[in-house]
Coordinates of C-alpha atoms and ligand atoms in Angstrom, one line a residue:
Chain A
M16 CA -54.4 -10.9 1.8
T17 CA -54.3 -7.9 4.1
V18 CA -50.8 -5.7 4.1
R19 CA -51.2 -7.7 8.1
D20 CA -51.7 -11.4 6.5
F21 CA -48.3 -10.3 4.2
Q22 CA -46.5 -9.3 7.2
Q23 CA -47.5 -12.1 9.4
A24 CA -46.2 -15.1 6.6
F25 CA -43.7 -12.5 6.4
D26 CA -42.2 -12.6 10.0
E27 CA -43.2 -16.4 9.9
K28 CA -40.7 -16.7 7.1
I29 CA -37.9 -15.3 8.8
D30 CA -38.6 -17.0 12.5
R31 CA -38.8 -20.7 10.4
E32 CA -35.6 -19.9 8.9
I33 CA -37.7 -20.0 5.3
A34 CA -35.6 -17.6 3.0
I35 CA -36.9 -14.5 1.0
E36 CA -37.4 -15.0 -2.4
P37 CA -37.7 -11.9 -4.7
R38 CA -40.7 -12.4 -5.8
D39 CA -42.1 -13.0 -2.2
W40 CA -43.9 -10.3 -0.7
M41 CA -41.6 -8.1 1.6
P42 CA -42.0 -5.2 4.4
D43 CA -39.8 -2.2 2.7
N44 CA -38.2 -1.1 5.1
Y45 CA -36.5 -4.7 4.5
R46 CA -36.3 -4.1 0.8
K47 CA -34.0 -1.0 1.4
T48 CA -31.2 -1.8 4.0
L49 CA -31.1 -5.2 1.7
I50 CA -30.7 -3.3 -1.5
R51 CA -28.2 -0.7 0.5
Q52 CA -26.0 -3.2 1.8
I53 CA -25.9 -6.1 -1.1
S54 CA -24.7 -2.8 -3.8
Q55 CA -22.1 -1.7 -1.2
H56 CA -21.0 -4.8 -0.4
A57 CA -20.8 -5.1 -4.3
H58 CA -19.0 -1.3 -4.7
S59 CA -17.2 -3.0 -2.2
E60 CA -15.6 -5.3 -4.8
I61 CA -15.4 -3.2 -7.6
V62 CA -13.6 -1.0 -5.6
G63 CA -11.5 -3.3 -4.4
M64 CA -10.0 -4.7 -7.1
L65 CA -7.9 -1.5 -7.2
P66 CA -5.6 -1.2 -4.6
E67 CA -4.4 -4.7 -5.3
G68 CA -4.5 -4.1 -9.2
N69 CA -2.2 -1.4 -8.1
W70 CA 0.5 -4.1 -7.8
I71 CA -0.1 -6.4 -11.0
T72 CA 2.3 -5.1 -13.5
R73 CA 4.8 -5.1 -10.6
A74 CA 4.3 -8.1 -8.7
P75 CA 8.5 -10.1 -8.4
S76 CA 7.8 -13.0 -10.5
L77 CA 5.6 -14.3 -13.1
R78 CA 4.3 -16.5 -10.6
R79 CA 2.8 -14.3 -8.1
K80 CA 1.9 -12.2 -10.5
A81 CA -1.0 -14.9 -12.2
V82 CA -2.6 -15.5 -8.7
L83 CA -3.2 -11.4 -8.5
L84 CA -4.1 -11.0 -11.3
A85 CA -6.9 -14.5 -11.0
K86 CA -7.5 -13.1 -7.3
V87 CA -8.6 -9.4 -8.9
Q88 CA -10.6 -11.4 -11.8
D89 CA -12.4 -12.9 -8.6
E90 CA -13.4 -9.9 -7.1
A91 CA -15.4 -8.2 -10.2
G92 CA -17.0 -11.7 -10.4
H93 CA -17.9 -11.3 -6.9
G94 CA -18.5 -7.5 -8.1
L95 CA -20.8 -9.2 -11.1
Y96 CA -22.5 -11.3 -8.7
L97 CA -23.3 -9.4 -6.0
Y98 CA -24.9 -6.8 -8.3
S99 CA -27.0 -9.6 -9.8
A100 CA -28.6 -9.9 -6.1
A101 CA -29.0 -6.5 -5.7
E102 CA -30.7 -6.3 -9.2
T103 CA -33.8 -9.2 -8.3
L104 CA -34.6 -6.4 -5.9
G105 CA -35.4 -3.8 -8.2
I106 CA -32.8 -2.1 -8.5
T107 CA -30.6 -1.8 -11.4
R108 CA -26.3 -1.7 -12.0
D109 CA -26.5 1.0 -13.7
E110 CA -28.9 2.8 -10.6
M111 CA -26.5 1.4 -8.3
Y112 CA -22.6 2.9 -10.6
E113 CA -24.9 5.7 -10.2
Q114 CA -25.2 6.1 -6.6
L115 CA -21.4 5.2 -6.0
H116 CA -20.1 8.4 -8.8
T117 CA -22.1 10.4 -6.7
G118 CA -20.6 9.6 -3.1
K119 CA -24.4 8.9 -2.2
A120 CA -23.9 5.1 -2.0
K121 CA -20.4 3.5 0.2
Y122 CA -18.4 0.8 -0.3
S123 CA -16.1 -0.4 2.0
S124 CA -13.6 2.4 3.8
I125 CA -10.7 -0.2 3.6
F126 CA -10.1 0.2 -0.7
N127 CA -9.7 3.7 0.8
Y128 CA -5.7 3.1 2.2
P129 CA -3.0 3.1 -0.3
T130 CA -0.8 -0.1 -1.3
T131 CA 2.6 0.9 -1.3
S132 CA 4.4 -2.5 -0.7
W133 CA 4.6 -6.1 -1.9
A134 CA 3.9 -7.3 1.4
D135 CA 0.4 -5.5 1.1
M136 CA -0.8 -8.0 -1.4
G137 CA -0.5 -10.7 1.3
A138 CA -1.3 -8.4 3.9
I139 CA -5.0 -7.7 1.7
G140 CA -5.0 -10.9 1.5
W141 CA -4.9 -12.1 4.7
L142 CA -6.0 -9.3 6.8
V143 CA -8.5 -8.2 5.4
D144 CA -9.8 -11.0 3.1
G145 CA -10.0 -12.8 6.3
A146 CA -12.2 -10.0 7.8
A147 CA -14.6 -9.8 4.9
I148 CA -14.8 -13.8 5.1
M149 CA -15.5 -13.8 8.7
N150 CA -18.4 -11.0 8.1
Q151 CA -19.9 -13.1 4.9
V152 CA -19.8 -16.2 5.7
A153 CA -22.3 -15.0 8.6
L154 CA -24.4 -14.0 5.2
C155 CA -24.0 -17.0 4.3
R156 CA -27.5 -18.1 6.1
T157 CA -28.5 -14.4 5.7
S158 CA -32.7 -14.5 5.1
Y159 CA -32.5 -12.7 1.8
G160 CA -31.9 -15.9 -1.0
P161 CA -30.3 -14.4 -3.7
Y162 CA -27.6 -12.7 -1.6
A163 CA -27.0 -16.2 0.4
R164 CA -26.4 -17.9 -2.8
A165 CA -23.6 -15.4 -3.7
M166 CA -22.5 -15.2 -0.6
V167 CA -22.1 -19.3 -0.7
R168 CA -20.2 -19.2 -4.0
I169 CA -17.8 -16.0 -3.0
C170 CA -16.8 -17.3 0.3
K171 CA -15.3 -20.0 -1.3
E172 CA -13.0 -18.0 -3.1
E173 CA -12.6 -16.0 -0.4
S174 CA -10.8 -17.9 2.0
F175 CA -8.6 -19.1 -1.2
H176 CA -7.3 -15.5 -1.4
Q177 CA -7.0 -14.9 1.9
R178 CA -4.2 -18.8 2.0
Q179 CA -2.8 -16.7 -0.7
G180 CA -2.7 -13.9 1.0
Y181 CA -1.0 -14.9 3.7
E182 CA 1.2 -17.3 1.5
I183 CA 3.2 -14.1 0.5
L184 CA 3.9 -13.2 3.5
L185 CA 5.4 -16.3 4.5
Q186 CA 7.4 -16.8 2.1
M187 CA 8.7 -12.9 3.5
S188 CA 9.6 -13.5 6.1
K189 CA 11.2 -16.6 5.9
G190 CA 13.7 -14.3 3.2
T191 CA 15.7 -11.8 4.0
E192 CA 16.0 -9.0 6.8
I193 CA 14.4 -6.0 4.4
Q194 CA 11.9 -8.3 4.0
R195 CA 10.6 -8.9 7.9
K196 CA 10.5 -5.6 8.0
M197 CA 9.1 -5.1 4.7
V198 CA 5.9 -6.9 6.0
Q199 CA 5.9 -5.5 9.6
E200 CA 5.6 -2.1 7.8
S201 CA 2.7 -3.6 5.8
I202 CA 0.8 -5.0 9.1
N203 CA 1.6 -2.2 11.1
R204 CA -0.6 0.0 8.0
W205 CA -3.1 -2.8 8.0
W206 CA -4.7 -3.8 11.0
W207 CA -6.0 -1.3 12.6
P208 CA -8.4 -0.7 9.3
S209 CA -9.1 -4.5 9.3
L210 CA -10.5 -3.8 12.3
M211 CA -13.0 -1.1 11.1
M212 CA -14.1 -3.5 8.9
F213 CA -16.4 -4.5 10.8
G214 CA -18.5 -1.3 11.7
P215 CA -19.1 0.5 14.4
S216 CA -19.0 -0.7 18.3
D217 CA -22.3 -2.4 18.7
D218 CA -23.5 0.2 21.4
N219 CA -22.9 3.1 18.2
S220 CA -24.4 0.7 15.4
P221 CA -27.8 1.7 14.6
N222 CA -29.1 -0.8 11.9
T223 CA -27.8 -4.1 14.4
E224 CA -30.9 -4.4 16.3
Q225 CA -33.5 -4.6 13.5
S226 CA -30.8 -6.7 10.7
M227 CA -30.5 -9.2 13.5
R228 CA -34.4 -9.1 13.9
W229 CA -34.2 -9.6 10.4
R230 CA -31.5 -12.2 9.8
V231 CA -29.7 -10.6 7.8
K232 CA -26.7 -10.3 10.2
R233 CA -26.5 -12.9 12.2
F234 CA -23.1 -12.0 14.5
T235 CA -23.1 -8.3 15.4
N236 CA -20.1 -6.2 14.9
D237 CA -18.2 -7.3 17.8
E238 CA -18.6 -10.6 18.2
L239 CA -16.9 -10.4 14.7
R240 CA -14.7 -8.0 15.5
Q241 CA -13.4 -10.6 19.0
R242 CA -13.4 -13.5 16.5
F243 CA -10.8 -12.2 14.0
V244 CA -8.5 -10.7 16.5
D245 CA -8.4 -14.1 18.1
V246 CA -7.6 -16.4 15.2
T247 CA -5.2 -13.6 13.5
V248 CA -3.0 -13.6 16.6
E249 CA -2.2 -16.8 16.1
Q250 CA -1.4 -16.4 12.5
C251 CA 0.7 -13.7 13.5
N252 CA 3.3 -16.0 15.9
I253 CA 3.3 -18.1 12.9
L254 CA 4.4 -15.3 10.8
G255 CA 7.3 -14.6 14.0
M256 CA 5.5 -10.4 13.5
K257 CA 3.9 -8.0 15.7
L258 CA 0.4 -7.1 15.5
P259 CA 0.6 -3.0 16.2
D260 CA -1.0 -3.4 19.9
P261 CA 0.2 -3.1 23.0
A262 CA -2.9 -3.2 24.8
L263 CA -3.5 -6.6 23.1
K264 CA -3.0 -9.2 25.2
W265 CA -5.4 -13.3 25.9
N266 CA -8.2 -12.6 29.1
E267 CA -8.4 -15.7 30.6
E268 CA -11.5 -15.1 31.7
R269 CA -13.1 -14.1 28.7
G270 CA -11.6 -16.9 26.0
H271 CA -10.5 -14.0 24.5
Y272 CA -7.3 -11.6 23.4
D273 CA -7.8 -8.3 24.7
F274 CA -7.3 -5.2 22.4
G275 CA -7.4 -1.8 22.3
E276 CA -9.7 1.0 21.3
I277 CA -9.7 1.4 17.6
N278 CA -9.4 5.1 17.0
W279 CA -13.2 6.2 16.1
E280 CA -11.7 9.5 15.1
E281 CA -10.4 7.9 12.4
F282 CA -12.4 5.6 11.4
W283 CA -15.7 8.2 10.9
N284 CA -13.0 10.6 8.9
V285 CA -12.5 8.1 6.4
V286 CA -16.1 6.5 6.0
N287 CA -16.7 10.1 5.4
G288 CA -14.5 11.1 2.2
N289 CA -11.2 11.9 4.1
G290 CA -8.7 8.7 4.0
P291 CA -6.0 8.8 2.3
C292 CA -7.6 7.6 -1.2
N293 CA -11.2 8.6 -1.1
K294 CA -10.8 10.7 -4.0
E295 CA -8.3 8.5 -6.5
R296 CA -10.6 5.4 -5.9
L297 CA -14.0 7.0 -6.7
D298 CA -12.2 9.3 -9.8
A299 CA -10.8 6.3 -10.7
R300 CA -13.9 4.4 -10.7
T301 CA -15.7 7.2 -12.6
K302 CA -13.6 8.0 -14.9
A303 CA -13.5 3.6 -16.2
W304 CA -17.0 4.7 -16.2
E305 CA -17.4 8.0 -18.3
D306 CA -14.1 6.3 -20.6
G307 CA -16.6 3.6 -21.5
Q308 CA -19.4 5.5 -21.7
W309 CA -19.4 5.7 -25.9
V310 CA -18.0 1.6 -25.7
R311 CA -20.8 0.6 -24.7
D312 CA -23.1 3.4 -26.3
A313 CA -21.1 1.2 -29.7
A314 CA -22.1 -1.8 -28.5
L315 CA -26.8 -0.8 -28.0
A316 CA -25.8 1.0 -31.0
Y317 CA -25.1 -2.5 -32.5
S318 CA -27.6 -5.1 -31.0
E319 CA -29.9 -2.6 -32.1
K320 CA -28.8 -2.8 -35.5
R321 CA -28.4 -6.5 -35.3
K322 CA -32.4 -6.8 -34.5
E323 CA -33.6 -4.2 -36.7
R324 CA -31.3 -6.1 -39.5
S325 CA -32.8 -9.7 -38.9
K326 CA -36.5 -8.4 -38.4
K327 CA -35.8 -7.9 -41.7
E328 CA -34.6 -11.4 -42.8
T329 CA -37.5 -12.4 -41.6
K330 CA -39.8 -10.4 -42.7
A331 CA -38.7 -10.5 -46.0
A332 CA -38.3 -14.4 -46.1
Chain B
M6 CA 20.9 -23.8 -29.6
K7 CA 21.5 -21.1 -29.2
N8 CA 18.8 -20.1 -32.0
Q9 CA 16.2 -21.6 -31.1
I10 CA 16.8 -20.1 -27.4
L11 CA 16.7 -16.7 -28.8
Y12 CA 13.2 -18.2 -30.7
T13 CA 11.8 -18.9 -27.9
L14 CA 12.3 -15.8 -25.8
Q15 CA 10.2 -13.7 -28.5
L16 CA 7.6 -16.7 -28.3
A17 CA 8.0 -15.9 -24.7
D18 CA 8.0 -11.8 -24.9
N19 CA 5.6 -11.4 -27.2
A20 CA 3.2 -13.2 -24.5
L21 CA 5.0 -11.3 -21.9
I22 CA 4.5 -7.8 -22.7
Y23 CA 1.6 -8.1 -24.3
G24 CA -0.4 -9.8 -20.9
H25 CA 1.6 -6.5 -19.5
R26 CA 0.3 -4.2 -21.6
L27 CA -3.4 -6.6 -21.1
S28 CA -3.5 -6.4 -17.5
E29 CA -2.7 -2.7 -17.4
W30 CA -7.1 -2.3 -17.7
C31 CA -7.3 -4.9 -15.0
G32 CA -10.2 -2.6 -13.1
H33 CA -10.5 -0.1 -15.4
G34 CA -12.0 -1.3 -18.3
P35 CA -15.4 0.2 -20.1
V36 CA -17.9 -2.6 -19.2
L37 CA -17.7 -4.7 -15.4
E38 CA -17.5 -8.0 -17.9
Q39 CA -15.0 -6.7 -20.5
D40 CA -12.7 -6.5 -17.4
I41 CA -13.1 -10.2 -17.2
A42 CA -12.4 -11.0 -20.1
L43 CA -10.0 -8.8 -20.8
T44 CA -8.3 -9.9 -17.1
N45 CA -9.0 -13.3 -18.3
I46 CA -7.0 -12.5 -22.0
S47 CA -4.3 -11.0 -20.3
L48 CA -3.7 -14.5 -18.0
D49 CA -3.8 -16.5 -21.3
F50 CA -0.8 -14.9 -22.5
L51 CA 1.3 -14.6 -19.5
G52 CA 0.9 -18.9 -19.1
Q53 CA 2.0 -19.5 -22.8
A54 CA 4.7 -16.9 -21.5
R55 CA 5.8 -18.5 -18.8
G56 CA 5.5 -22.1 -21.0
F57 CA 8.2 -20.2 -23.7
Y58 CA 10.6 -18.8 -20.2
Q59 CA 10.5 -22.1 -18.5
H60 CA 11.2 -24.2 -22.0
A61 CA 14.4 -21.7 -22.8
A62 CA 15.8 -21.7 -19.3
N63 CA 15.7 -25.4 -20.1
L64 CA 17.9 -25.2 -22.9
F65 CA 20.0 -22.8 -21.8
N66 CA 20.7 -24.9 -19.2
A67 CA 21.4 -27.5 -21.0
L68 CA 24.1 -25.8 -23.1
P69 CA 27.8 -26.5 -21.6
Q70 CA 29.0 -23.7 -19.8
A71 CA 31.0 -21.6 -22.3
D72 CA 28.0 -21.0 -25.2
K73 CA 26.3 -20.0 -22.0
Q74 CA 28.5 -16.7 -21.4
G75 CA 27.7 -13.9 -23.3
M76 CA 24.0 -14.6 -24.8
F77 CA 23.0 -12.3 -22.7
L78 CA 23.6 -8.0 -22.4
S79 CA 22.8 -8.4 -18.3
V80 CA 25.1 -7.6 -15.4
T81 CA 23.2 -9.6 -13.3
L82 CA 22.1 -13.1 -15.2
E83 CA 25.7 -13.0 -16.7
E84 CA 26.8 -12.9 -12.9
K85 CA 23.8 -15.9 -11.8
I86 CA 25.7 -17.6 -15.5
N87 CA 29.5 -17.1 -14.2
K88 CA 28.6 -18.7 -10.4
G89 CA 27.1 -21.4 -11.7
E90 CA 23.5 -21.4 -10.8
N91 CA 20.9 -22.8 -13.2
I92 CA 18.3 -19.3 -14.4
D93 CA 14.6 -20.0 -14.8
E94 CA 11.3 -18.7 -16.0
D95 CA 11.7 -15.9 -13.4
D96 CA 15.5 -14.5 -14.5
L97 CA 14.1 -14.5 -18.3
A98 CA 11.5 -11.9 -17.5
Y99 CA 13.6 -9.6 -14.9
L100 CA 16.8 -9.7 -15.3
R101 CA 16.9 -9.0 -18.9
D102 CA 17.1 -5.0 -20.0
G103 CA 15.2 -4.2 -23.1
W104 CA 17.4 -5.2 -25.9
D105 CA 17.4 -8.8 -25.1
F106 CA 13.6 -8.2 -25.4
R107 CA 12.8 -9.4 -28.7
N108 CA 8.8 -9.2 -29.1
L109 CA 7.4 -7.5 -32.4
L110 CA 6.4 -3.7 -31.4
I111 CA 2.8 -4.0 -31.7
T112 CA 3.2 -6.0 -28.1
E113 CA 4.4 -2.7 -26.8
Q114 CA 2.7 -0.1 -27.9
P115 CA -0.2 1.5 -24.9
N116 CA -3.5 0.2 -25.0
G117 CA -4.7 3.9 -25.7
D118 CA -9.0 3.8 -25.7
W119 CA -10.9 1.3 -25.8
A120 CA -10.6 1.1 -29.9
T121 CA -7.1 1.2 -30.1
T122 CA -6.4 -2.0 -27.6
I123 CA -9.5 -3.9 -29.5
A124 CA -7.0 -2.8 -32.6
R125 CA -3.7 -4.4 -31.1
A126 CA -5.9 -7.2 -30.5
F127 CA -7.6 -7.6 -33.9
Y128 CA -4.3 -7.9 -35.4
I129 CA -2.0 -9.9 -32.8
D130 CA -5.0 -12.8 -32.4
I131 CA -5.4 -13.2 -35.4
F132 CA -2.4 -13.5 -36.4
N133 CA -1.6 -15.6 -33.3
H134 CA -4.5 -17.4 -34.7
L135 CA -2.2 -18.8 -37.8
Y136 CA 0.8 -19.4 -35.5
Y137 CA -0.1 -21.2 -33.0
T138 CA -2.5 -23.6 -35.5
R139 CA 1.2 -24.2 -37.4
L140 CA 3.7 -23.9 -34.0
Q141 CA 1.4 -27.5 -33.2
K142 CA 3.1 -29.2 -35.9
S143 CA 6.6 -28.0 -34.2
S144 CA 9.7 -30.6 -34.1
D145 CA 10.3 -28.6 -30.7
L146 CA 7.7 -31.1 -28.9
Q147 CA 8.2 -28.2 -25.9
L148 CA 6.4 -25.8 -28.5
A149 CA 4.0 -27.5 -29.4
A150 CA 2.7 -28.8 -26.8
I151 CA 2.4 -25.4 -25.4
A152 CA 1.0 -24.2 -28.9
E153 CA -1.5 -27.1 -29.1
K154 CA -2.4 -25.9 -25.6
S155 CA -2.6 -22.0 -26.5
L156 CA -4.6 -22.8 -29.6
K157 CA -8.1 -22.8 -27.6
E158 CA -7.2 -19.4 -26.1
V159 CA -6.0 -17.8 -29.0
T160 CA -9.4 -19.2 -30.9
Y161 CA -11.3 -17.3 -28.6
H162 CA -8.6 -14.1 -27.7
K163 CA -9.4 -14.3 -31.6
R164 CA -13.6 -14.6 -31.5
W165 CA -13.2 -11.6 -29.0
S166 CA -11.6 -8.9 -30.6
S167 CA -13.5 -10.0 -34.0
E168 CA -16.0 -9.1 -32.6
W169 CA -15.4 -5.6 -31.7
V170 CA -13.7 -4.5 -34.3
I171 CA -17.5 -5.5 -35.1
R172 CA -19.0 -4.1 -33.1
L173 CA -17.5 -0.8 -32.5
G174 CA -16.9 0.0 -36.4
D175 CA -20.6 -0.6 -36.9
G176 CA -22.0 1.7 -33.9
T177 CA -22.5 4.9 -33.3
E178 CA -20.5 7.1 -35.9
E179 CA -17.7 7.8 -32.7
S180 CA -16.6 4.6 -32.3
H181 CA -16.4 3.7 -36.2
A182 CA -14.3 6.7 -36.1
K183 CA -12.4 5.8 -33.6
M184 CA -12.6 2.1 -34.6
Q185 CA -11.1 3.7 -37.3
T186 CA -8.5 5.3 -36.9
A187 CA -7.2 2.8 -33.9
L188 CA -7.0 0.4 -36.8
N189 CA -4.4 3.3 -39.6
D190 CA -2.6 3.9 -36.1
L191 CA -1.8 0.4 -35.6
W192 CA -1.2 -1.0 -39.2
P193 CA 2.5 -0.1 -39.8
F194 CA 3.0 -2.6 -36.8
T195 CA 1.6 -5.3 -38.8
G196 CA 4.7 -5.6 -40.6
E197 CA 6.5 -6.8 -38.6
M198 CA 5.6 -10.0 -37.8
F199 CA 5.8 -11.9 -41.1
R200 CA 8.8 -10.5 -41.9
M201 CA 11.3 -12.6 -40.7
T202 CA 14.4 -12.7 -39.5
D203 CA 18.0 -15.6 -39.8
I204 CA 16.5 -17.0 -36.5
E205 CA 13.2 -17.6 -37.7
K206 CA 14.2 -18.9 -41.1
E207 CA 16.9 -21.1 -39.6
M208 CA 14.4 -22.4 -37.5
A209 CA 12.0 -22.2 -39.9
S210 CA 13.9 -24.8 -42.4
N211 CA 14.6 -26.7 -39.7
K212 CA 10.3 -27.8 -39.4
A213 CA 10.8 -26.3 -35.4
G214 CA 9.8 -22.6 -36.0
V215 CA 6.8 -21.3 -38.2
D216 CA 6.9 -19.7 -42.3
A217 CA 5.4 -16.5 -40.6
A218 CA 5.8 -14.1 -44.0
A219 CA 4.3 -17.5 -45.2
L220 CA 0.8 -16.3 -43.6
Y221 CA 0.7 -13.2 -44.6
N222 CA -2.2 -13.4 -47.1
D223 CA -4.5 -15.9 -44.8
W224 CA -4.0 -12.9 -42.6
K225 CA -4.6 -11.2 -44.8
Q226 CA -7.6 -12.2 -46.5
Q227 CA -9.3 -13.1 -42.3
V228 CA -8.4 -8.6 -41.0
T229 CA -9.4 -7.6 -44.8
T230 CA -13.0 -10.1 -44.4
I231 CA -13.5 -8.3 -40.9
A232 CA -13.2 -5.0 -41.3
D233 CA -15.5 -5.1 -44.6
E234 CA -17.7 -6.1 -42.2
A235 CA -17.5 -3.7 -39.5
T236 CA -17.5 -1.0 -42.2
M237 CA -13.6 -0.4 -41.7
Q238 CA -11.3 0.4 -44.3
L239 CA -8.2 -1.2 -43.2
P240 CA -5.2 1.1 -44.9
D241 CA -3.2 0.6 -47.7
S242 CA 0.3 1.9 -46.9
T243 CA 3.2 -1.1 -46.9
W244 CA 5.7 1.3 -45.1
M245 CA 6.4 -0.8 -42.0
Q246 CA 7.4 -0.8 -38.2
E247 CA 10.3 -2.8 -37.6
G248 CA 13.1 -3.5 -35.1
G249 CA 11.2 -5.3 -32.0
K250 CA 12.7 -9.7 -32.9
D251 CA 15.5 -7.7 -32.8
G252 CA 16.0 -5.7 -30.0
R253 CA 15.3 -2.0 -31.4
H254 CA 12.1 -1.4 -29.5
S255 CA 10.2 1.7 -29.6
E256 CA 10.4 4.7 -26.1
H257 CA 8.2 2.6 -24.1
L258 CA 9.7 -0.8 -24.1
G259 CA 11.8 0.9 -21.2
Y260 CA 9.0 1.7 -18.8
I261 CA 6.7 -1.5 -19.1
L262 CA 9.8 -2.7 -17.8
A263 CA 11.0 -0.6 -15.6
E264 CA 8.0 -0.9 -13.5
L265 CA 7.5 -4.7 -14.1
Q266 CA 11.3 -5.4 -13.0
F267 CA 10.8 -2.7 -10.0
I268 CA 11.1 -5.4 -7.0
Q269 CA 13.8 -7.9 -8.4
R270 CA 15.7 -4.9 -9.5
A271 CA 15.3 -3.0 -6.4
Y272 CA 15.9 -6.2 -3.9
P273 CA 18.3 -8.5 -6.4
G274 CA 18.4 -11.6 -5.5
M275 CA 15.4 -12.7 -2.2
E276 CA 12.6 -15.3 -2.2
W277 CA 9.4 -13.7 -3.0
Ligands
LIG421 FE1 -14.2 -10.6 -3.2
LIG422 FE1 -16.5 -9.7 -0.9
LIG423 FE1 -11.3 -11.7 -1.8

């Protein structure tokens, strides 16, 4: 078979919605795009542990503490599935970490915002996990098999996270005046960054077309963003809170909510490293990695010693 | 009854404070898989703490009003009690100050590096395994049930920390040195586990509590076996720190509580 035949077989699979598997031939760019996207997603899960980890020791009740701990642990698990999925494309986890620590690989910018109140644990679950679900449900049918399967497992847990987050806010919104203030203040901070999670608008998203063609992506950034706005407005009403956007209005004709313009300058600033916590997040990850070096070295040395010993034992026997 | 409550609180406080320390690792572990393992263990302790606190709260709520007063040196808790309200797990965890906490000093020691965390876990886990095995037979059926449920977890913890002691001890030169230092540094906190307070003695004689002093030989033998395999030397110093069980703590506990109780203190009396 020539490269052209391979390409044709690949295109056919994509068109017929047959999953691409690790051993299948795939175009270099498809592989590269997937490695970039999946590793970026994995990094987001891991860096995403930090802003919520920030409140584990301060959770206001033992039940909430247990739920939060379990949630952050889930995110670590998501990171693990995704790193494994990316590894099937021929990159190692250590290489991906290296890219994260040197700033070559990105992660979701939302995690560069600080968590300053307990209500943020609710707002992140509701809005951030909520926005993630919009993206990820679409990815459950993405063309690369291992990625799609990882997404199915992850999506189940993410929707659980979203409900738990919303429940935190619901409880607080039924509480005292000051708790309602805390909820509103948190929504004010997280709303716009959550909308930014869907990425640049379609006319500014150069990769979208190719990704749609490969069925890596199923919907455009703007389509998903709109869908998110539509469901979130209703949920916000139930909380008795306001979304911080004066332009937010039901558009009868479109059958969707209209909403205001995203602050793209802020978006690009945070993407490019100037968010409130970019440095802290990266420093925390790098520190964990560097502090852990001697531990990983020890584990490796020990397992090699054991192999040696068992070899000797088999020889002796 | 009062002693039964205080004894139960001691078990609860151990689990809460130690679980709190472990939870500080979440997101910062040396390997992703170990981050997950440690969080799991932290969740186990939090679960145990909740079981013990709920039991203590139930016992407390069943006391005649007169007996309830003065049990805790906490203004907020006392107010609640004086109003005749029932207390719950969160009141006990979030509204008592350090002098009412009865956890072992070892549980509140800082995480330090990975070797320190492992050494602390190793001493605690082997103790817990022996302890919960006995507590399963407690005449207090609630305590027995919690112990039985926890024993599976504790068995896993013990294996996990023992394996790490061996791995680090018999790993590289650097890890060997770090593991040895950590085992030495935490050693003086192990004696308190086996020194019985009057409350513990009474509970043990009622068959409701565990005779912790009687566990020492088994514990010593088990830690020694693992230490040997890890090419580690256990210190032979016998001088030991103590005070946690009587509410006399290290400076660390105050900061743990300041963090743990922050929201309940800053926004009192609210539901979260
Ligand atoms: Fe996740
Ligand atoms: Fe995610
Ligand atoms: Fe999540």
